[in-house]
Amino acid sequence: MDDRPSRIPASLPALRAAAREAGFVMSCEERTGSLLALLAAARPGGRILELGTGAGEGTAWLLSGMDAAARLVTVELDGIVQKTAREHLGSDPRVTFVAADGGEWLLGYDGEPFDLVFADTWPGKFTHLDRALELVAPGGMYLIDDLLPQPGWPDGHGLSVERLLADLEGREDFRCVRMGWASGLLMAVRSSHVRDRSTPG
């Protein structure tokens, strides 16, 4: 079975070309993108958070699945890289671009929780994990990618990935599934019936 997406966002070819021109090689893999569009479509009127805009390919996939009432906040440390996404997608009123350190943004955010959190950078995944998970609404989804060995991984990063997976799968407040597909994914859903892990007793 060919699992490549049969439909892509209209903005994707231009975003890919701009990313190549800028030398940005860490864009969202297209099968992961198709899953993002599906998950966004499953949340009518949903609140979505993307950590790591990059050049905007993941953002484009999310927007392609969102309905008119859904809203997306996407956070990126590198404002120059994010500029590509802003130029191609910034006219869409459903998306808010934030140029900031993801960890600092997570710690400072005091708004409503999100129905979908896609952590495609270190903050919210390898750092500030607990804070990112706190921002997932009951019944909401948390998705991370790039869990299979990638070119350019620093020495010892494989162990960091295994610790992350063990941490997530050891939580009682989330139900997780690993997917050895695309770049390697884990999706977790926040349970609505399990008390907070910090509750004594």
PDB file of C-alpha atoms in Angstrom:
ATOM      1  CA  MET A   1       0.000   0.000   0.000  1.00  0.00           C
ATOM      2  CA  ASP A   2       1.274   3.446  -0.923  1.00  0.00           C
ATOM      3  CA  ASP A   3       0.947   5.557   2.225  1.00  0.00           C
ATOM      4  CA  ARG A   4       2.040   8.851   0.710  1.00  0.00           C
ATOM      5  CA  PRO A   5      -0.662  11.532   1.026  1.00  0.00           C
ATOM      6  CA  SER A   6      -2.879  11.942  -2.032  1.00  0.00           C
ATOM      7  CA  ARG A   7      -3.765  15.534  -1.107  1.00  0.00           C
ATOM      8  CA  ILE A   8      -1.338  18.216  -0.021  1.00  0.00           C
ATOM      9  CA  PRO A   9      -1.880  21.810   1.122  1.00  0.00           C
ATOM     10  CA  ALA A  10      -1.883  24.303  -1.757  1.00  0.00           C
ATOM     11  CA  SER A  11       0.919  26.279  -0.107  1.00  0.00           C
ATOM     12  CA  LEU A  12       3.231  23.288   0.360  1.00  0.00           C
ATOM     13  CA  PRO A  13       5.237  23.437  -2.920  1.00  0.00           C
ATOM     14  CA  ALA A  14       6.119  27.112  -2.356  1.00  0.00           C
ATOM     15  CA  LEU A  15       7.045  26.444   1.285  1.00  0.00           C
ATOM     16  CA  ARG A  16       9.271  23.539   0.277  1.00  0.00           C
ATOM     17  CA  ALA A  17      11.018  25.619  -2.360  1.00  0.00           C
ATOM     18  CA  ALA A  18      11.589  28.470   0.094  1.00  0.00           C
ATOM     19  CA  ALA A  19      12.920  26.068   2.732  1.00  0.00           C
ATOM     20  CA  ARG A  20      15.380  24.549   0.241  1.00  0.00           C
ATOM     21  CA  GLU A  21      16.539  27.974  -0.806  1.00  0.00           C
ATOM     22  CA  ALA A  22      17.114  28.932   2.814  1.00  0.00           C
ATOM     23  CA  GLY A  23      18.963  25.670   3.526  1.00  0.00           C
ATOM     24  CA  PHE A  24      16.344  24.548   6.046  1.00  0.00           C
ATOM     25  CA  VAL A  25      16.238  20.738   6.054  1.00  0.00           C
ATOM     26  CA  MET A  26      14.160  19.921   9.138  1.00  0.00           C
ATOM     27  CA  SER A  27      10.665  20.403   7.756  1.00  0.00           C
ATOM     28  CA  CYS A  28       7.775  18.144   8.672  1.00  0.00           C
ATOM     29  CA  GLU A  29       7.773  14.800   6.813  1.00  0.00           C
ATOM     30  CA  GLU A  30       4.747  14.604   4.510  1.00  0.00           C
ATOM     31  CA  ARG A  31       3.216  11.482   6.068  1.00  0.00           C
ATOM     32  CA  THR A  32       3.444  13.157   9.454  1.00  0.00           C
ATOM     33  CA  GLY A  33       1.850  16.185   7.822  1.00  0.00           C
ATOM     34  CA  SER A  34      -1.068  14.123   6.549  1.00  0.00           C
ATOM     35  CA  LEU A  35      -1.618  12.835  10.089  1.00  0.00           C
ATOM     36  CA  LEU A  36      -1.542  16.401  11.432  1.00  0.00           C
ATOM     37  CA  ALA A  37      -4.236  17.400   8.947  1.00  0.00           C
ATOM     38  CA  LEU A  38      -6.345  14.424  10.029  1.00  0.00           C
ATOM     39  CA  LEU A  39      -5.976  15.190  13.738  1.00  0.00           C
ATOM     40  CA  ALA A  40      -6.823  18.853  13.148  1.00  0.00           C
ATOM     41  CA  ALA A  41      -9.905  17.860  11.153  1.00  0.00           C
ATOM     42  CA  ALA A  42     -11.033  15.690  14.069  1.00  0.00           C
ATOM     43  CA  ARG A  43     -11.235  18.788  16.309  1.00  0.00           C
ATOM     44  CA  PRO A  44     -13.883  21.162  14.917  1.00  0.00           C
ATOM     45  CA  GLY A  45     -13.374  24.547  16.520  1.00  0.00           C
ATOM     46  CA  GLY A  46     -10.259  23.157  18.179  1.00  0.00           C
ATOM     47  CA  ARG A  47      -7.380  24.972  19.834  1.00  0.00           C
ATOM     48  CA  ILE A  48      -4.044  23.754  18.431  1.00  0.00           C
ATOM     49  CA  LEU A  49      -0.456  24.440  19.498  1.00  0.00           C
ATOM     50  CA  GLU A  50       2.593  23.811  17.330  1.00  0.00           C
ATOM     51  CA  LEU A  51       5.998  24.042  18.986  1.00  0.00           C
ATOM     52  CA  GLY A  52       8.556  24.586  16.235  1.00  0.00           C
ATOM     53  CA  THR A  53       7.111  26.383  13.212  1.00  0.00           C
ATOM     54  CA  GLY A  54      10.248  25.933  11.140  1.00  0.00           C
ATOM     55  CA  ALA A  55       9.550  27.062   7.588  1.00  0.00           C
ATOM     56  CA  GLY A  56       5.845  26.321   8.002  1.00  0.00           C
ATOM     57  CA  GLU A  57       5.243  22.940   6.391  1.00  0.00           C
ATOM     58  CA  GLY A  58       3.677  21.433   9.505  1.00  0.00           C
ATOM     59  CA  THR A  59       1.717  24.648   9.966  1.00  0.00           C
ATOM     60  CA  ALA A  60       0.338  24.314   6.435  1.00  0.00           C
ATOM     61  CA  TRP A  61      -0.750  20.735   7.068  1.00  0.00           C
ATOM     62  CA  LEU A  62      -2.502  21.706  10.307  1.00  0.00           C
ATOM     63  CA  LEU A  63      -4.301  24.606   8.636  1.00  0.00           C
ATOM     64  CA  SER A  64      -5.407  22.343   5.792  1.00  0.00           C
ATOM     65  CA  GLY A  65      -7.286  20.133   8.261  1.00  0.00           C
ATOM     66  CA  MET A  66      -8.714  22.864  10.504  1.00  0.00           C
ATOM     67  CA  ASP A  67     -12.222  24.207  10.114  1.00  0.00           C
ATOM     68  CA  ALA A  68     -13.046  27.908  10.067  1.00  0.00           C
ATOM     69  CA  ALA A  69     -13.584  28.088  13.832  1.00  0.00           C
ATOM     70  CA  ALA A  70     -10.335  26.352  14.839  1.00  0.00           C
ATOM     71  CA  ARG A  71      -7.313  28.343  15.979  1.00  0.00           C
ATOM     72  CA  LEU A  72      -3.582  27.580  15.797  1.00  0.00           C
ATOM     73  CA  VAL A  73      -0.708  29.080  17.780  1.00  0.00           C
ATOM     74  CA  THR A  74       2.719  28.231  16.367  1.00  0.00           C
ATOM     75  CA  VAL A  75       5.943  29.084  18.206  1.00  0.00           C
ATOM     76  CA  GLU A  76       9.453  29.299  16.749  1.00  0.00           C
ATOM     77  CA  LEU A  77      12.744  30.521  18.219  1.00  0.00           C
ATOM     78  CA  ASP A  78      14.309  31.406  14.851  1.00  0.00           C
ATOM     79  CA  GLY A  79      12.384  34.378  13.524  1.00  0.00           C
ATOM     80  CA  ILE A  80      14.281  34.316  10.221  1.00  0.00           C
ATOM     81  CA  VAL A  81      13.185  30.737   9.525  1.00  0.00           C
ATOM     82  CA  GLN A  82       9.642  31.483  10.662  1.00  0.00           C
ATOM     83  CA  LYS A  83       9.505  34.446   8.275  1.00  0.00           C
ATOM     84  CA  THR A  84       8.959  32.004   5.401  1.00  0.00           C
ATOM     85  CA  ALA A  85       5.870  30.624   7.115  1.00  0.00           C
ATOM     86  CA  ARG A  86       4.588  34.106   7.900  1.00  0.00           C
ATOM     87  CA  GLU A  87       4.989  35.230   4.284  1.00  0.00           C
ATOM     88  CA  HIS A  88       3.051  32.265   2.876  1.00  0.00           C
ATOM     89  CA  LEU A  89       0.509  31.612   5.623  1.00  0.00           C
ATOM     90  CA  GLY A  90       0.241  34.837   7.608  1.00  0.00           C
ATOM     91  CA  SER A  91      -2.892  36.020   5.826  1.00  0.00           C
ATOM     92  CA  ASP A  92      -4.871  33.136   7.351  1.00  0.00           C
ATOM     93  CA  PRO A  93      -6.768  34.565  10.360  1.00  0.00           C
ATOM     94  CA  ARG A  94      -6.810  31.187  12.102  1.00  0.00           C
ATOM     95  CA  VAL A  95      -3.068  31.178  12.839  1.00  0.00           C
ATOM     96  CA  THR A  96      -1.030  33.229  15.305  1.00  0.00           C
ATOM     97  CA  PHE A  97       2.746  33.238  14.833  1.00  0.00           C
ATOM     98  CA  VAL A  98       4.949  33.681  17.899  1.00  0.00           C
ATOM     99  CA  ALA A  99       8.697  34.288  17.570  1.00  0.00           C
ATOM    100  CA  ALA A 100      10.014  33.215  20.975  1.00  0.00           C
ATOM    101  CA  ASP A 101      11.931  30.561  22.851  1.00  0.00           C
ATOM    102  CA  GLY A 102       9.510  27.659  23.128  1.00  0.00           C
ATOM    103  CA  GLY A 103      10.431  26.866  26.722  1.00  0.00           C
ATOM    104  CA  GLU A 104       9.977  30.451  27.862  1.00  0.00           C
ATOM    105  CA  TRP A 105       6.685  30.680  26.005  1.00  0.00           C
ATOM    106  CA  LEU A 106       5.404  27.491  27.640  1.00  0.00           C
ATOM    107  CA  LEU A 107       6.309  28.754  31.109  1.00  0.00           C
ATOM    108  CA  GLY A 108       4.689  32.137  30.493  1.00  0.00           C
ATOM    109  CA  TYR A 109       1.496  30.945  28.820  1.00  0.00           C
ATOM    110  CA  ASP A 110      -1.598  31.352  31.011  1.00  0.00           C
ATOM    111  CA  GLY A 111      -4.433  30.814  28.523  1.00  0.00           C
ATOM    112  CA  GLU A 112      -6.787  27.947  27.826  1.00  0.00           C
ATOM    113  CA  PRO A 113      -5.530  24.404  27.209  1.00  0.00           C
ATOM    114  CA  PHE A 114      -5.181  22.949  23.726  1.00  0.00           C
ATOM    115  CA  ASP A 115      -6.987  20.113  21.980  1.00  0.00           C
ATOM    116  CA  LEU A 116      -3.845  19.197  20.032  1.00  0.00           C
ATOM    117  CA  VAL A 117      -0.202  19.897  20.852  1.00  0.00           C
ATOM    118  CA  PHE A 118       2.409  19.066  18.210  1.00  0.00           C
ATOM    119  CA  ALA A 119       5.926  19.327  19.663  1.00  0.00           C
ATOM    120  CA  ASP A 120       8.367  19.422  16.750  1.00  0.00           C
ATOM    121  CA  THR A 121      11.299  20.962  18.598  1.00  0.00           C
ATOM    122  CA  TRP A 122      13.165  20.425  21.873  1.00  0.00           C
ATOM    123  CA  PRO A 123      10.937  22.535  24.180  1.00  0.00           C
ATOM    124  CA  GLY A 124       7.784  20.584  24.864  1.00  0.00           C
ATOM    125  CA  LYS A 125       9.566  17.335  24.072  1.00  0.00           C
ATOM    126  CA  PHE A 126      13.059  16.984  25.536  1.00  0.00           C
ATOM    127  CA  THR A 127      12.689  20.020  27.805  1.00  0.00           C
ATOM    128  CA  HIS A 128       9.583  21.501  29.455  1.00  0.00           C
ATOM    129  CA  LEU A 129       7.722  18.240  28.804  1.00  0.00           C
ATOM    130  CA  ASP A 130       5.560  18.395  31.927  1.00  0.00           C
ATOM    131  CA  ARG A 131       4.519  21.950  31.127  1.00  0.00           C
ATOM    132  CA  ALA A 132       3.559  21.030  27.558  1.00  0.00           C
ATOM    133  CA  LEU A 133       1.487  18.103  28.808  1.00  0.00           C
ATOM    134  CA  GLU A 134      -0.250  20.341  31.336  1.00  0.00           C
ATOM    135  CA  LEU A 135      -1.530  22.374  28.388  1.00  0.00           C
ATOM    136  CA  VAL A 136      -3.284  19.385  26.782  1.00  0.00           C
ATOM    137  CA  ALA A 137      -7.021  19.493  27.487  1.00  0.00           C
ATOM    138  CA  PRO A 138      -8.774  16.347  28.800  1.00  0.00           C
ATOM    139  CA  GLY A 139      -9.311  14.129  25.781  1.00  0.00           C
ATOM    140  CA  GLY A 140      -6.757  16.198  23.873  1.00  0.00           C
ATOM    141  CA  MET A 141      -3.827  14.845  21.897  1.00  0.00           C
ATOM    142  CA  TYR A 142      -0.055  15.293  22.128  1.00  0.00           C
ATOM    143  CA  LEU A 143       2.106  14.321  19.142  1.00  0.00           C
ATOM    144  CA  ILE A 144       5.883  14.154  18.719  1.00  0.00           C
ATOM    145  CA  ASP A 145       7.970  13.074  15.730  1.00  0.00           C
ATOM    146  CA  ASP A 146      11.612  12.408  14.748  1.00  0.00           C
ATOM    147  CA  LEU A 147      11.921   9.460  17.146  1.00  0.00           C
ATOM    148  CA  LEU A 148      13.658   7.146  14.678  1.00  0.00           C
ATOM    149  CA  PRO A 149      17.385   7.797  14.119  1.00  0.00           C
ATOM    150  CA  GLN A 150      17.856  10.970  12.096  1.00  0.00           C
ATOM    151  CA  PRO A 151      20.901  12.391  10.275  1.00  0.00           C
ATOM    152  CA  GLY A 152      22.675  14.869  12.512  1.00  0.00           C
ATOM    153  CA  TRP A 153      21.554  13.413  15.842  1.00  0.00           C
ATOM    154  CA  PRO A 154      24.124  14.390  18.508  1.00  0.00           C
ATOM    155  CA  ASP A 155      26.012  11.648  20.316  1.00  0.00           C
ATOM    156  CA  GLY A 156      23.840   9.972  22.935  1.00  0.00           C
ATOM    157  CA  HIS A 157      20.577  11.358  21.580  1.00  0.00           C
ATOM    158  CA  GLY A 158      19.160   7.868  21.115  1.00  0.00           C
ATOM    159  CA  LEU A 159      19.258   7.407  24.884  1.00  0.00           C
ATOM    160  CA  SER A 160      17.424  10.711  25.332  1.00  0.00           C
ATOM    161  CA  VAL A 161      14.704   9.458  22.997  1.00  0.00           C
ATOM    162  CA  GLU A 162      14.334   6.215  24.943  1.00  0.00           C
ATOM    163  CA  ARG A 163      14.104   8.121  28.244  1.00  0.00           C
ATOM    164  CA  LEU A 164      11.451  10.383  26.745  1.00  0.00           C
ATOM    165  CA  LEU A 165       9.393   7.446  25.521  1.00  0.00           C
ATOM    166  CA  ALA A 166       9.671   5.688  28.870  1.00  0.00           C
ATOM    167  CA  ASP A 167       8.614   8.857  30.683  1.00  0.00           C
ATOM    168  CA  LEU A 168       5.548   9.332  28.500  1.00  0.00           C
ATOM    169  CA  GLU A 169       4.491   5.696  28.623  1.00  0.00           C
ATOM    170  CA  GLY A 170       4.919   5.627  32.390  1.00  0.00           C
ATOM    171  CA  ARG A 171       2.329   8.354  32.962  1.00  0.00           C
ATOM    172  CA  GLU A 172      -1.112   7.447  34.248  1.00  0.00           C
ATOM    173  CA  ASP A 173      -2.722  10.623  32.898  1.00  0.00           C
ATOM    174  CA  PHE A 174      -1.953   9.854  29.226  1.00  0.00           C
ATOM    175  CA  ARG A 175      -2.523   6.863  26.972  1.00  0.00           C
ATOM    176  CA  CYS A 176       0.287   6.485  24.417  1.00  0.00           C
ATOM    177  CA  VAL A 177       0.930   4.671  21.164  1.00  0.00           C
ATOM    178  CA  ARG A 178       4.272   4.441  19.340  1.00  0.00           C
ATOM    179  CA  MET A 179       4.268   4.487  15.545  1.00  0.00           C
ATOM    180  CA  GLY A 180       7.354   3.168  13.744  1.00  0.00           C
ATOM    181  CA  TRP A 181       6.318   5.120  10.651  1.00  0.00           C
ATOM    182  CA  ALA A 182       7.369   8.313   8.883  1.00  0.00           C
ATOM    183  CA  SER A 183      10.132   9.793  11.081  1.00  0.00           C
ATOM    184  CA  GLY A 184       8.972   7.833  14.148  1.00  0.00           C
ATOM    185  CA  LEU A 185       6.003   9.168  16.083  1.00  0.00           C
ATOM    186  CA  LEU A 186       4.356   8.930  19.461  1.00  0.00           C
ATOM    187  CA  MET A 187       0.793  10.062  20.019  1.00  0.00           C
ATOM    188  CA  ALA A 188      -0.687  10.440  23.478  1.00  0.00           C
ATOM    189  CA  VAL A 189      -4.226  11.243  24.589  1.00  0.00           C
ATOM    190  CA  ARG A 190      -4.907  12.873  27.937  1.00  0.00           C
ATOM    191  CA  SER A 191      -7.253  10.777  30.043  1.00  0.00           C
ATOM    192  CA  SER A 192     -10.298  12.574  31.377  1.00  0.00           C
ATOM    193  CA  HIS A 193     -10.861  10.183  34.282  1.00  0.00           C
ATOM    194  CA  VAL A 194      -7.404   9.886  35.888  1.00  0.00           C
ATOM    195  CA  ARG A 195      -6.417  12.262  38.683  1.00  0.00           C
ATOM    196  CA  ASP A 196      -3.357  14.457  38.298  1.00  0.00           C
ATOM    197  CA  ARG A 197      -0.151  12.482  38.880  1.00  0.00           C
ATOM    198  CA  SER A 198       0.894  14.973  41.577  1.00  0.00           C
ATOM    199  CA  THR A 199      -2.178  14.245  43.700  1.00  0.00           C
ATOM    200  CA  PRO A 200      -1.121  12.441  46.909  1.00  0.00           C
ATOM    201  CA  GLY A 201      -2.511   9.068  47.812  1.00  0.00           C
TER     202      GLY A 201
END
